[in-house]
């Protein structure tokens, strides 16, 4: 065969081979795209799909009237692009560091270190540029440094700063809940993150039609506290003033509704601003002393001994005993003035806070077992169960470990350790007629979206500790402490206060009492017969002459809190003839119709707040009594900071001015005549 | 005397059809990358259109130049190509892209001498074999001399290194030798030697071992040697029977590197599905069948061999390219004729088809 024929045959052969190969290719293609497609799709999806979590919004913490105590705010993080590969990078790190340092409050070197890192594409300028507020962000923006950008994010914000800091706790910038309600209710507040599945390209951009599945996040629940922002603010203010004057080591104040166990205010000093928690150097400052600190209560503890003695019918107010000192198996116990007052009645003994009287009642008459039983029944040595983290049970020795001296000391409040909340709850039982309650600080938990109430606090009686009659008798006696005894500096105009002072000498590390170092306290409630409020104030080591005693330190705190709160709550006065008792009261919502005050009628138009206090103008409060002024403020959603007593003579926001965002107004009060003269 | 008739429309039409599909697919596959790299999603499309225009022009020119004219220039052409193959290896003149020094740059455009070498070699070999047809059955006097020449070209191309083009060149030449009547025993012997040579080449560059084993189980090294193939399969598989729709590829979003060149068929299969892929294969098949028919009906041995060489070259490239993309062969850089982006390969293949069409005009 010639060349041409050979070519023909061989070309046909090759044609057949090529055709066969093409069928292989076609078959392979069919295999991949039809038969094996599902398997490949499933694998490919794993590569495209990037599940991401969508963080939920954290639930707000509100006070009992719905005012925001903790919320979420927009924040900005300063980010520097530093990769040499990026066209829009920081090209002059020295210049950038120099300009940024003063704005971010960081040193130039610190910033320069971040800007010259080689292991990152972008860096966040932490800590100074981490989650900063809008104002600071604008300052950074104005610098106009190339390569510096701001990333919007959110952070926890506490609109009232230090207010109720220990109750609230805080959420750190990196999202950890520390202390307080934030920590205890972290799970409820946190919410459930949403999930989002998107298909992304290799550069992490979302592919066209790449949004595959979105499950929206479920926002955290709203936690409503029993706290009343206004009362809390009275407390904070009073403690601030005492701190300025007496520089105590620490202070604690609790305001409770003794009938329900609701804590209306709780504050400690020293405190901190949860918005700038990182400024706190000593972490003990985050501790909520009201539930986590144990101290010797001193004489306020005598209320328990007294109630026990009355309940056991071992107390006769008119019976007499020899005060001054008493000796027995427990050694010798002296009254605080060391000499005593001669032969006096037990009622006088209580009024004068005579240790001897309580050794007789507690050690000799009740005896170790019965006294111990009562102390236990009043909840000492046992956690109250309040919804706050870090609560401790206090220190109560077991009976078999108690020597006679321990029993005698316990009868007047020494050698026993309590927490402030324990003591407040124990005395609340006297105020409410004999029931030991579980204290509450969480009033409601609500669904943030629907507002549906998921949990509502109910007053909870742990047990009856004394009878109604006993409680009443103790209240009567405690009133005489204020009218005739050691509690006289704590009396209020307008309301009958019952209470008990306490002065405990501090124990040193060697177990011996330190001279000149005292814990001063007062626990009291009002109005005496139907108590609405119980206030407990503890001041540790104030710089005050021991001769002036706690009255100089504690009484102003107690009285400011109690008086302002009673006025604010519109509690009817039960003390006849007190000045101001007959002053006109302003009913909520009627503020605008009140008779024109000293400054004329025109001002009143602004007082028409619309219930929730979202908008409106400042009413003229001048000339109003504190009670009326507080009523108007409450109606307008304003928080009053009160200075002085009597009638309003000055207000920090001019009448008719728009209400400020923070809804704070400072009121100065003076005697009415003074106001007239102005 | 040879009488000139109309060219074979069944070669021209599939060619233009494939070219049209190719231009569209180059745009679809490259738009994302082009936008990212050049800020102009039309970047590759514009250039490919220009290449296509040049190529079609060349096709119509060669279609009207009597193919035996090339006989005269075969020697000079091959010589020039050898020269270029040497020049391209000089650093500073030859441009490195994708790890191979295969391009000679002229301004914004660049040439790939190895592409042109393929056609020059076909023409030269056709002349050589048609003049010495009787000697082909002899190993030493008939087979070895052209083989040495091809081996030299292959060696130069492997210095770039460009295994894909080298393989196509070698394969095309073997096909031509086979068609010219070389003894099967010789060819099998050569295949054995070739296999040994291949093994040596693989041992010389270890990355080729990985590449070769990777296609068997790409998931062993999904981010390394298996990466290209896996990304290709992730395009083809989800394409399914009907495809995601033109322009809807996901894998072209940075997953599949350079989707407009060697792996364009994967994007085509993803967007147009099995039906689109099959259509392309059928068009190729038609073209190759008609090309083979031209080889058989060519009026002389030279024409037959040239046609065989061109058909063999296109067939090899299609089979290897789609075989690579679908995971049947180890990953090798071979363009898909008419479809892949690239000036040299597109103009070259269109020129070659022009020659083929001219031969078809003299079919008997």
Short mmCIF file of C-alpha atoms in Angstrom, two decimals, chain A residues 60-523:
data_model
loop_
_atom_site.label_atom_id
_atom_site.label_comp_id
_atom_site.label_asym_id
_atom_site.label_seq_id
_atom_site.Cartn_x
_atom_site.Cartn_y
_atom_site.Cartn_z
CA UNK A 60 -31.39 46.53 79.76
CA UNK A 61 -31.42 46.85 83.53
CA UNK A 62 -34.19 49.16 84.70
CA UNK A 63 -35.18 50.59 88.02
CA UNK A 64 -38.65 49.88 89.38
CA UNK A 65 -40.08 52.80 87.42
CA UNK A 66 -38.53 51.77 84.14
CA UNK A 67 -35.58 54.13 84.17
CA UNK A 68 -32.51 52.75 82.45
CA UNK A 69 -29.68 51.87 84.77
CA UNK A 70 -27.69 49.84 82.25
CA UNK A 71 -28.09 49.90 78.49
CA UNK A 72 -26.16 49.48 75.28
CA UNK A 73 -24.51 52.33 73.50
CA UNK A 74 -22.75 52.81 70.21
CA UNK A 75 -19.00 52.85 70.61
CA UNK A 76 -16.10 53.19 68.22
CA UNK A 77 -12.82 51.35 68.00
CA UNK A 78 -9.85 53.01 66.37
CA UNK A 79 -8.28 50.73 63.80
CA UNK A 80 -5.00 51.34 62.01
CA UNK A 81 -4.16 49.67 58.72
CA UNK A 82 -0.46 48.95 58.82
CA UNK A 83 0.25 46.31 56.19
CA UNK A 84 2.78 47.57 53.65
CA UNK A 85 0.65 45.80 51.04
CA UNK A 86 -2.26 48.14 51.61
CA UNK A 87 -2.42 51.35 49.70
CA UNK A 88 -4.43 53.05 52.43
CA UNK A 89 -2.10 52.34 55.31
CA UNK A 90 -0.60 54.57 57.94
CA UNK A 91 2.35 55.95 56.06
CA UNK A 92 3.85 58.07 58.79
CA UNK A 93 3.56 56.14 62.06
CA UNK A 94 5.52 58.74 64.08
CA UNK A 95 3.24 61.55 63.01
CA UNK A 96 0.14 59.43 63.59
CA UNK A 97 1.30 58.42 67.07
CA UNK A 98 2.07 62.03 67.97
CA UNK A 99 -1.37 63.20 66.91
CA UNK A 100 -3.31 60.29 68.43
CA UNK A 101 -1.54 60.10 71.79
CA UNK A 102 -3.29 63.04 73.47
CA UNK A 103 -6.72 62.11 72.11
CA UNK A 104 -6.56 58.44 73.08
CA UNK A 105 -4.76 59.02 76.36
CA UNK A 106 -1.96 56.66 75.40
CA UNK A 107 1.73 57.33 75.19
CA UNK A 108 3.31 57.94 71.79
CA UNK A 109 5.58 54.94 72.24
CA UNK A 110 2.66 52.70 73.04
CA UNK A 111 0.87 53.73 69.85
CA UNK A 112 4.05 53.59 67.80
CA UNK A 113 4.64 50.02 68.96
CA UNK A 114 1.21 49.05 67.66
CA UNK A 115 1.62 50.93 64.39
CA UNK A 116 4.95 49.33 63.60
CA UNK A 117 3.96 45.74 64.20
CA UNK A 118 4.87 43.46 61.33
CA UNK A 119 2.62 40.53 62.13
CA UNK A 120 -0.71 42.18 61.47
CA UNK A 121 -2.64 43.71 58.63
CA UNK A 122 -4.64 45.96 60.90
CA UNK A 123 -4.37 46.74 64.59
CA UNK A 124 -6.88 48.07 67.08
CA UNK A 125 -5.39 50.85 69.12
CA UNK A 126 -6.18 49.36 72.49
CA UNK A 127 -6.72 50.30 75.20
CA UNK A 128 -7.11 54.03 74.54
CA UNK A 129 -8.89 53.64 71.23
CA UNK A 130 -11.06 50.72 72.24
CA UNK A 131 -14.80 51.32 72.25
CA UNK A 132 -14.58 55.04 72.68
CA UNK A 133 -17.59 57.32 72.66
CA UNK A 134 -18.85 59.38 69.76
CA UNK A 135 -17.24 62.58 70.97
CA UNK A 136 -13.78 61.08 71.14
CA UNK A 137 -14.37 59.28 67.85
CA UNK A 138 -15.11 62.61 66.23
CA UNK A 139 -11.87 64.01 67.58
CA UNK A 140 -10.02 61.10 66.00
CA UNK A 141 -11.90 61.60 62.76
CA UNK A 142 -11.00 65.27 62.70
CA UNK A 143 -7.30 64.43 62.85
CA UNK A 144 -7.76 62.98 59.36
CA UNK A 145 -4.80 60.63 59.58
CA UNK A 146 -4.62 58.36 56.54
CA UNK A 147 -4.88 54.68 57.44
CA UNK A 148 -6.73 55.36 60.69
CA UNK A 149 -10.37 54.33 60.65
CA UNK A 150 -13.18 53.90 63.14
CA UNK A 151 -15.18 50.74 63.47
CA UNK A 152 -18.63 51.04 64.95
CA UNK A 153 -19.42 48.62 67.73
CA UNK A 154 -21.46 48.55 70.90
CA UNK A 155 -20.62 48.61 74.55
CA UNK A 156 -22.42 48.56 77.85
CA UNK A 157 -23.24 51.98 79.15
CA UNK A 158 -24.36 53.06 82.58
CA UNK A 159 -26.13 56.38 82.09
CA UNK A 160 -25.88 57.32 85.76
CA UNK A 161 -22.21 56.54 86.25
CA UNK A 162 -21.54 55.52 89.83
CA UNK A 163 -25.20 55.24 90.76
CA UNK A 164 -25.85 51.75 92.17
CA UNK A 165 -22.55 50.58 90.74
CA UNK A 166 -22.21 47.66 93.14
CA UNK A 167 -25.73 46.46 92.51
CA UNK A 168 -25.36 46.65 88.76
CA UNK A 169 -21.82 45.36 88.38
CA UNK A 170 -20.51 45.94 84.89
CA UNK A 171 -19.82 44.31 81.60
CA UNK A 172 -16.22 44.69 80.57
CA UNK A 173 -15.29 45.90 77.10
CA UNK A 174 -14.49 42.35 76.08
CA UNK A 175 -17.94 41.22 77.15
CA UNK A 176 -17.39 39.63 80.53
CA UNK A 177 -19.99 40.34 83.17
CA UNK A 178 -18.39 41.21 86.48
CA UNK A 179 -20.29 41.52 89.72
CA UNK A 180 -23.81 42.60 90.53
CA UNK A 181 -26.89 41.95 88.46
CA UNK A 182 -24.79 41.89 85.29
CA UNK A 183 -23.05 38.81 86.60
CA UNK A 184 -25.91 37.15 88.44
CA UNK A 185 -28.33 37.57 85.53
CA UNK A 186 -25.76 37.29 82.77
CA UNK A 187 -27.58 34.41 81.15
CA UNK A 188 -30.92 36.19 81.07
CA UNK A 189 -29.39 39.48 79.95
CA UNK A 190 -27.15 37.92 77.34
CA UNK A 191 -29.84 36.64 75.01
CA UNK A 192 -29.28 34.07 72.30
CA UNK A 193 -26.97 34.84 69.40
CA UNK A 194 -28.48 34.64 65.97
CA UNK A 195 -26.87 32.60 63.28
CA UNK A 196 -26.29 33.54 59.72
CA UNK A 197 -25.08 31.24 57.01
CA UNK A 198 -23.69 32.98 54.00
CA UNK A 199 -21.67 31.72 51.12
CA UNK A 200 -18.50 33.64 50.72
CA UNK A 201 -15.76 33.91 48.18
CA UNK A 202 -12.14 33.35 49.01
CA UNK A 203 -11.79 36.95 50.10
CA UNK A 204 -14.66 36.53 52.56
CA UNK A 205 -17.05 38.65 50.53
CA UNK A 206 -20.57 37.37 50.29
CA UNK A 207 -21.18 35.63 46.97
CA UNK A 208 -24.07 36.78 44.78
CA UNK A 209 -27.23 35.21 46.23
CA UNK A 210 -24.96 34.03 49.01
CA UNK A 211 -27.32 34.66 51.91
CA UNK A 212 -28.53 31.20 52.76
CA UNK A 213 -29.98 31.15 56.23
CA UNK A 214 -30.61 33.80 58.81
CA UNK A 215 -31.83 33.17 62.28
CA UNK A 216 -32.13 36.52 64.01
CA UNK A 217 -30.63 36.87 67.46
CA UNK A 218 -32.91 36.84 70.44
CA UNK A 219 -32.25 39.91 72.55
CA UNK A 220 -31.50 39.49 76.21
CA UNK A 221 -34.27 39.86 78.72
CA UNK A 222 -34.97 43.08 80.51
CA UNK A 223 -34.22 42.93 84.21
CA UNK A 224 -36.28 45.31 86.32
CA UNK A 225 -34.85 45.97 89.74
CA UNK A 226 -36.65 46.85 92.92
CA UNK A 227 -34.31 49.84 93.15
CA UNK A 228 -35.80 53.27 92.84
CA UNK A 229 -33.40 55.47 90.94
CA UNK A 230 -34.52 58.57 92.87
CA UNK A 231 -34.10 56.96 96.28
CA UNK A 232 -30.80 55.46 95.18
CA UNK A 233 -29.76 58.92 94.14
CA UNK A 234 -30.67 60.28 97.61
CA UNK A 235 -28.47 57.58 99.10
CA UNK A 236 -25.56 58.19 96.76
CA UNK A 237 -25.73 61.90 97.44
CA UNK A 238 -25.82 61.45 101.19
CA UNK A 239 -22.87 59.07 101.11
CA UNK A 240 -20.92 61.40 98.84
CA UNK A 241 -21.33 64.22 101.30
CA UNK A 242 -20.33 62.06 104.26
CA UNK A 243 -17.33 60.80 102.33
CA UNK A 244 -16.19 64.35 101.71
CA UNK A 245 -16.57 65.35 105.35
CA UNK A 246 -15.41 62.29 107.26
CA UNK A 247 -13.30 60.18 104.89
CA UNK A 248 -14.45 56.85 106.31
CA UNK A 249 -12.77 53.64 105.27
CA UNK A 250 -16.02 52.36 103.93
CA UNK A 251 -19.76 52.93 104.10
CA UNK A 252 -22.84 50.97 103.29
CA UNK A 253 -26.45 52.07 103.12
CA UNK A 254 -29.55 50.05 102.38
CA UNK A 255 -33.11 51.27 101.92
CA UNK A 256 -35.75 48.57 102.08
CA UNK A 257 -39.46 48.25 102.00
CA UNK A 258 -39.76 46.23 105.24
CA UNK A 259 -43.17 44.87 104.22
CA UNK A 260 -42.09 43.23 100.99
CA UNK A 261 -38.36 42.82 101.31
CA UNK A 262 -37.77 44.94 98.24
CA UNK A 263 -34.47 46.76 98.30
CA UNK A 264 -35.11 50.31 97.13
CA UNK A 265 -31.53 51.46 97.31
CA UNK A 266 -28.19 49.92 98.09
CA UNK A 267 -24.87 51.68 97.95
CA UNK A 268 -21.34 51.36 99.22
CA UNK A 269 -18.30 53.54 99.48
CA UNK A 270 -15.73 53.53 98.08
CA UNK A 271 -17.41 53.09 94.75
CA UNK A 272 -16.43 53.25 91.11
CA UNK A 273 -17.79 54.27 87.76
CA UNK A 274 -18.73 51.15 85.80
CA UNK A 275 -18.22 53.07 82.56
CA UNK A 276 -14.54 53.36 83.44
CA UNK A 277 -14.08 50.27 85.56
CA UNK A 278 -10.45 49.91 84.43
CA UNK A 279 -9.50 52.90 86.53
CA UNK A 280 -10.07 50.84 89.67
CA UNK A 281 -6.78 49.56 90.95
CA UNK A 282 -7.97 47.64 94.00
CA UNK A 283 -10.35 44.91 92.92
CA UNK A 284 -11.97 44.81 96.35
CA UNK A 285 -13.61 48.03 95.28
CA UNK A 286 -15.89 45.97 93.02
CA UNK A 287 -17.17 44.03 96.02
CA UNK A 288 -20.71 44.81 97.07
CA UNK A 289 -20.09 45.40 100.79
CA UNK A 290 -23.80 45.31 101.58
CA UNK A 291 -23.89 41.57 100.95
CA UNK A 292 -20.24 40.57 100.92
CA UNK A 293 -18.70 42.30 103.94
CA UNK A 294 -19.02 40.90 107.43
CA UNK A 295 -18.75 43.16 110.44
CA UNK A 296 -19.68 43.25 114.10
CA UNK A 297 -23.05 44.94 114.17
CA UNK A 298 -22.71 46.31 117.70
CA UNK A 299 -25.74 47.74 119.42
CA UNK A 300 -28.16 47.56 116.49
CA UNK A 301 -28.03 43.81 117.11
CA UNK A 302 -29.62 44.39 120.52
CA UNK A 303 -32.97 44.66 118.71
CA UNK A 304 -32.86 40.89 118.25
CA UNK A 305 -32.07 40.22 121.89
CA UNK A 306 -34.82 42.62 122.91
CA UNK A 307 -37.38 41.02 120.63
CA UNK A 308 -36.44 37.57 121.90
CA UNK A 309 -36.77 38.65 125.53
CA UNK A 310 -40.19 40.24 124.89
CA UNK A 311 -41.41 37.22 122.94
CA UNK A 312 -40.35 34.98 125.83
CA UNK A 313 -42.00 37.39 128.26
CA UNK A 314 -38.73 38.02 130.04
CA UNK A 315 -38.78 41.77 129.55
CA UNK A 316 -40.51 44.22 131.82
CA UNK A 317 -39.79 47.81 130.81
CA UNK A 318 -40.34 49.16 134.28
CA UNK A 319 -38.23 46.63 136.13
CA UNK A 320 -34.95 48.09 137.35
CA UNK A 321 -31.39 46.83 137.41
CA UNK A 322 -28.02 48.24 138.39
CA UNK A 323 -26.22 49.54 135.31
CA UNK A 324 -22.48 50.14 134.90
CA UNK A 325 -20.99 46.70 135.08
CA UNK A 326 -21.93 43.09 135.46
CA UNK A 327 -19.80 40.08 136.26
CA UNK A 328 -20.36 36.39 135.81
CA UNK A 329 -18.89 33.27 134.19
CA UNK A 330 -18.45 35.45 131.10
CA UNK A 331 -16.13 37.81 132.92
CA UNK A 332 -17.04 41.47 133.33
CA UNK A 333 -19.12 43.52 130.90
CA UNK A 334 -19.28 47.29 131.21
CA UNK A 335 -21.62 49.85 129.77
CA UNK A 336 -20.14 52.00 127.04
CA UNK A 337 -19.71 54.99 129.31
CA UNK A 338 -18.00 52.57 131.81
CA UNK A 339 -19.82 54.10 134.84
CA UNK A 340 -23.40 53.38 133.94
CA UNK A 341 -26.36 55.40 135.11
CA UNK A 342 -27.01 53.84 138.50
CA UNK A 343 -30.22 51.92 139.03
CA UNK A 344 -32.43 52.37 135.96
CA UNK A 345 -35.33 50.59 134.30
CA UNK A 346 -34.79 48.15 131.47
CA UNK A 347 -36.59 50.59 129.16
CA UNK A 348 -34.01 53.20 130.03
CA UNK A 349 -31.34 50.56 129.60
CA UNK A 350 -32.50 49.98 126.02
CA UNK A 351 -32.72 53.71 125.35
CA UNK A 352 -29.21 54.25 126.67
CA UNK A 353 -27.97 51.12 124.88
CA UNK A 354 -26.78 49.60 128.13
CA UNK A 355 -24.73 46.48 127.56
CA UNK A 356 -25.45 45.32 131.12
CA UNK A 357 -29.20 45.29 130.43
CA UNK A 358 -28.71 43.04 127.43
CA UNK A 359 -26.35 40.69 129.23
CA UNK A 360 -29.07 40.24 131.83
CA UNK A 361 -31.76 39.73 129.18
CA UNK A 362 -29.73 37.64 126.81
CA UNK A 363 -27.28 35.69 128.89
CA UNK A 364 -29.02 35.36 132.24
CA UNK A 365 -32.68 35.19 131.25
CA UNK A 366 -32.85 33.80 127.71
CA UNK A 367 -29.73 31.75 128.13
CA UNK A 368 -27.40 30.43 125.52
CA UNK A 369 -29.77 28.02 123.77
CA UNK A 370 -32.77 30.30 123.48
CA UNK A 371 -30.76 33.37 122.51
CA UNK A 372 -28.96 31.34 119.91
CA UNK A 373 -32.25 30.01 118.57
CA UNK A 374 -33.59 33.53 118.12
CA UNK A 375 -30.44 34.83 116.53
CA UNK A 376 -30.62 31.97 114.05
CA UNK A 377 -34.31 32.48 113.43
CA UNK A 378 -33.60 36.12 112.61
CA UNK A 379 -31.42 34.84 109.80
CA UNK A 380 -28.01 35.55 111.25
CA UNK A 381 -25.37 33.14 109.96
CA UNK A 382 -27.47 32.33 106.92
CA UNK A 383 -27.49 33.85 103.45
CA UNK A 384 -30.59 35.93 102.80
CA UNK A 385 -30.83 34.67 99.24
CA UNK A 386 -30.95 38.11 97.65
CA UNK A 387 -30.37 37.95 93.91
CA UNK A 388 -26.84 39.30 94.07
CA UNK A 389 -23.56 37.48 93.62
CA UNK A 390 -20.97 37.16 96.34
CA UNK A 391 -23.29 37.04 99.33
CA UNK A 392 -21.74 35.58 102.47
CA UNK A 393 -23.52 34.03 105.45
CA UNK A 394 -21.76 36.05 108.13
CA UNK A 395 -20.10 34.59 111.19
CA UNK A 396 -22.06 32.78 113.82
CA UNK A 397 -20.34 30.31 116.07
CA UNK A 398 -21.98 26.99 116.66
CA UNK A 399 -23.55 26.58 120.09
CA UNK A 400 -21.11 23.93 121.22
CA UNK A 401 -18.24 26.27 120.39
CA UNK A 402 -19.71 29.14 122.37
CA UNK A 403 -18.20 30.04 125.69
CA UNK A 404 -20.19 32.07 128.19
CA UNK A 405 -18.28 35.19 127.09
CA UNK A 406 -19.39 34.60 123.50
CA UNK A 407 -23.00 34.34 124.56
CA UNK A 408 -22.84 37.49 126.67
CA UNK A 409 -21.11 39.43 123.89
CA UNK A 410 -23.59 38.25 121.31
CA UNK A 411 -26.44 39.61 123.43
CA UNK A 412 -25.21 43.15 122.70
CA UNK A 413 -23.89 42.58 119.22
CA UNK A 414 -20.29 41.65 119.61
CA UNK A 415 -18.50 38.45 118.72
CA UNK A 416 -20.94 37.91 115.90
CA UNK A 417 -20.51 38.83 112.27
CA UNK A 418 -23.35 39.98 110.05
CA UNK A 419 -23.80 41.44 106.62
CA UNK A 420 -25.69 44.67 106.20
CA UNK A 421 -28.44 42.96 104.24
CA UNK A 422 -28.86 40.36 107.03
CA UNK A 423 -29.21 43.06 109.62
CA UNK A 424 -31.66 45.05 107.49
CA UNK A 425 -33.79 41.97 106.87
CA UNK A 426 -33.73 41.01 110.57
CA UNK A 427 -34.95 44.44 111.68
CA UNK A 428 -37.51 44.51 108.85
CA UNK A 429 -39.16 41.59 110.64
CA UNK A 430 -39.77 43.93 113.60
CA UNK A 431 -41.03 46.68 111.30
CA UNK A 432 -43.48 44.43 109.41
CA UNK A 433 -44.98 42.65 112.39
CA UNK A 434 -42.76 39.63 112.87
CA UNK A 435 -42.06 38.04 109.46
CA UNK A 436 -38.55 37.33 108.29
CA UNK A 437 -38.61 38.05 104.56
CA UNK A 438 -36.43 37.11 101.71
CA UNK A 439 -34.96 40.34 100.43
CA UNK A 440 -35.35 41.05 96.73
CA UNK A 441 -33.52 43.28 94.31
CA UNK A 442 -34.99 41.87 91.10
CA UNK A 443 -38.61 42.87 90.64
CA UNK A 444 -39.36 41.56 87.18
CA UNK A 445 -37.82 39.89 84.22
CA UNK A 446 -39.41 40.83 80.94
CA UNK A 447 -39.14 39.73 77.38
CA UNK A 448 -37.40 42.64 75.68
CA UNK A 449 -39.39 42.29 72.46
CA UNK A 450 -42.91 41.67 73.68
CA UNK A 451 -42.63 43.24 77.10
CA UNK A 452 -44.23 40.11 78.49
CA UNK A 453 -43.44 39.60 82.15
CA UNK A 454 -41.60 36.30 82.56
CA UNK A 455 -40.97 36.58 86.27
CA UNK A 456 -42.48 38.81 88.86
CA UNK A 457 -41.16 39.03 92.36
CA UNK A 458 -43.54 38.04 95.10
CA UNK A 459 -42.93 38.95 98.73
CA UNK A 460 -41.63 35.81 100.34
CA UNK A 461 -41.90 35.12 104.06
CA UNK A 462 -39.13 32.87 105.24
CA UNK A 463 -40.63 32.42 108.66
CA UNK A 464 -42.37 34.18 111.48
CA UNK A 465 -39.79 35.11 114.10
CA UNK A 466 -41.86 36.92 116.71
CA UNK A 467 -45.53 37.67 117.22
CA UNK A 468 -47.28 40.81 115.99
CA UNK A 469 -47.58 42.03 119.54
CA UNK A 470 -43.91 41.54 120.29
CA UNK A 471 -42.98 43.33 117.08
CA UNK A 472 -45.25 46.24 118.00
CA UNK A 473 -43.76 46.48 121.48
CA UNK A 474 -40.25 46.47 120.06
CA UNK A 475 -41.25 49.22 117.62
CA UNK A 476 -42.67 51.29 120.47
CA UNK A 477 -39.50 50.87 122.48
CA UNK A 478 -37.31 51.67 119.47
CA UNK A 479 -39.26 54.87 118.99
CA UNK A 480 -38.34 55.92 122.52
CA UNK A 481 -34.71 55.30 121.62
CA UNK A 482 -35.12 58.08 119.08
CA UNK A 483 -37.29 60.31 121.21
CA UNK A 484 -35.46 59.89 124.52
CA UNK A 485 -32.32 57.77 124.04
CA UNK A 486 -29.19 57.51 122.00
CA UNK A 487 -31.14 57.91 118.78
CA UNK A 488 -32.22 61.48 119.37
CA UNK A 489 -30.11 62.95 116.53
CA UNK A 490 -32.10 60.71 114.16
CA UNK A 491 -35.50 62.20 114.79
CA UNK A 492 -37.34 63.66 111.84
CA UNK A 493 -39.85 66.47 111.58
CA UNK A 494 -43.09 65.02 110.39
CA UNK A 495 -42.57 61.31 110.85
CA UNK A 496 -42.08 59.11 113.87
CA UNK A 497 -38.88 57.19 113.50
CA UNK A 498 -38.05 54.02 115.40
CA UNK A 499 -34.50 52.77 115.39
CA UNK A 500 -31.34 51.82 117.13
CA UNK A 501 -27.84 53.20 117.06
CA UNK A 502 -24.76 51.05 116.93
CA UNK A 503 -21.16 51.70 117.82
CA UNK A 504 -18.78 48.78 117.51
CA UNK A 505 -15.17 48.99 118.40
CA UNK A 506 -13.12 47.40 115.66
CA UNK A 507 -11.16 44.23 116.21
CA UNK A 508 -7.51 44.25 115.17
CA UNK A 509 -5.73 41.41 113.45
CA UNK A 510 -4.65 40.11 116.89
CA UNK A 511 -8.25 39.70 117.95
CA UNK A 512 -8.15 42.60 120.39
CA UNK A 513 -10.31 45.68 120.15
CA UNK A 514 -8.60 48.71 118.62
CA UNK A 515 -8.92 51.98 120.46
CA UNK A 516 -10.43 54.86 118.54
CA UNK A 517 -11.54 52.78 115.60
CA UNK A 518 -15.27 52.33 115.41
CA UNK A 519 -17.96 51.18 113.10
CA UNK A 520 -20.91 53.53 113.54
CA UNK A 521 -24.32 52.53 112.40
CA UNK A 522 -28.00 53.27 112.65
CA UNK A 523 -30.94 51.19 111.62
#
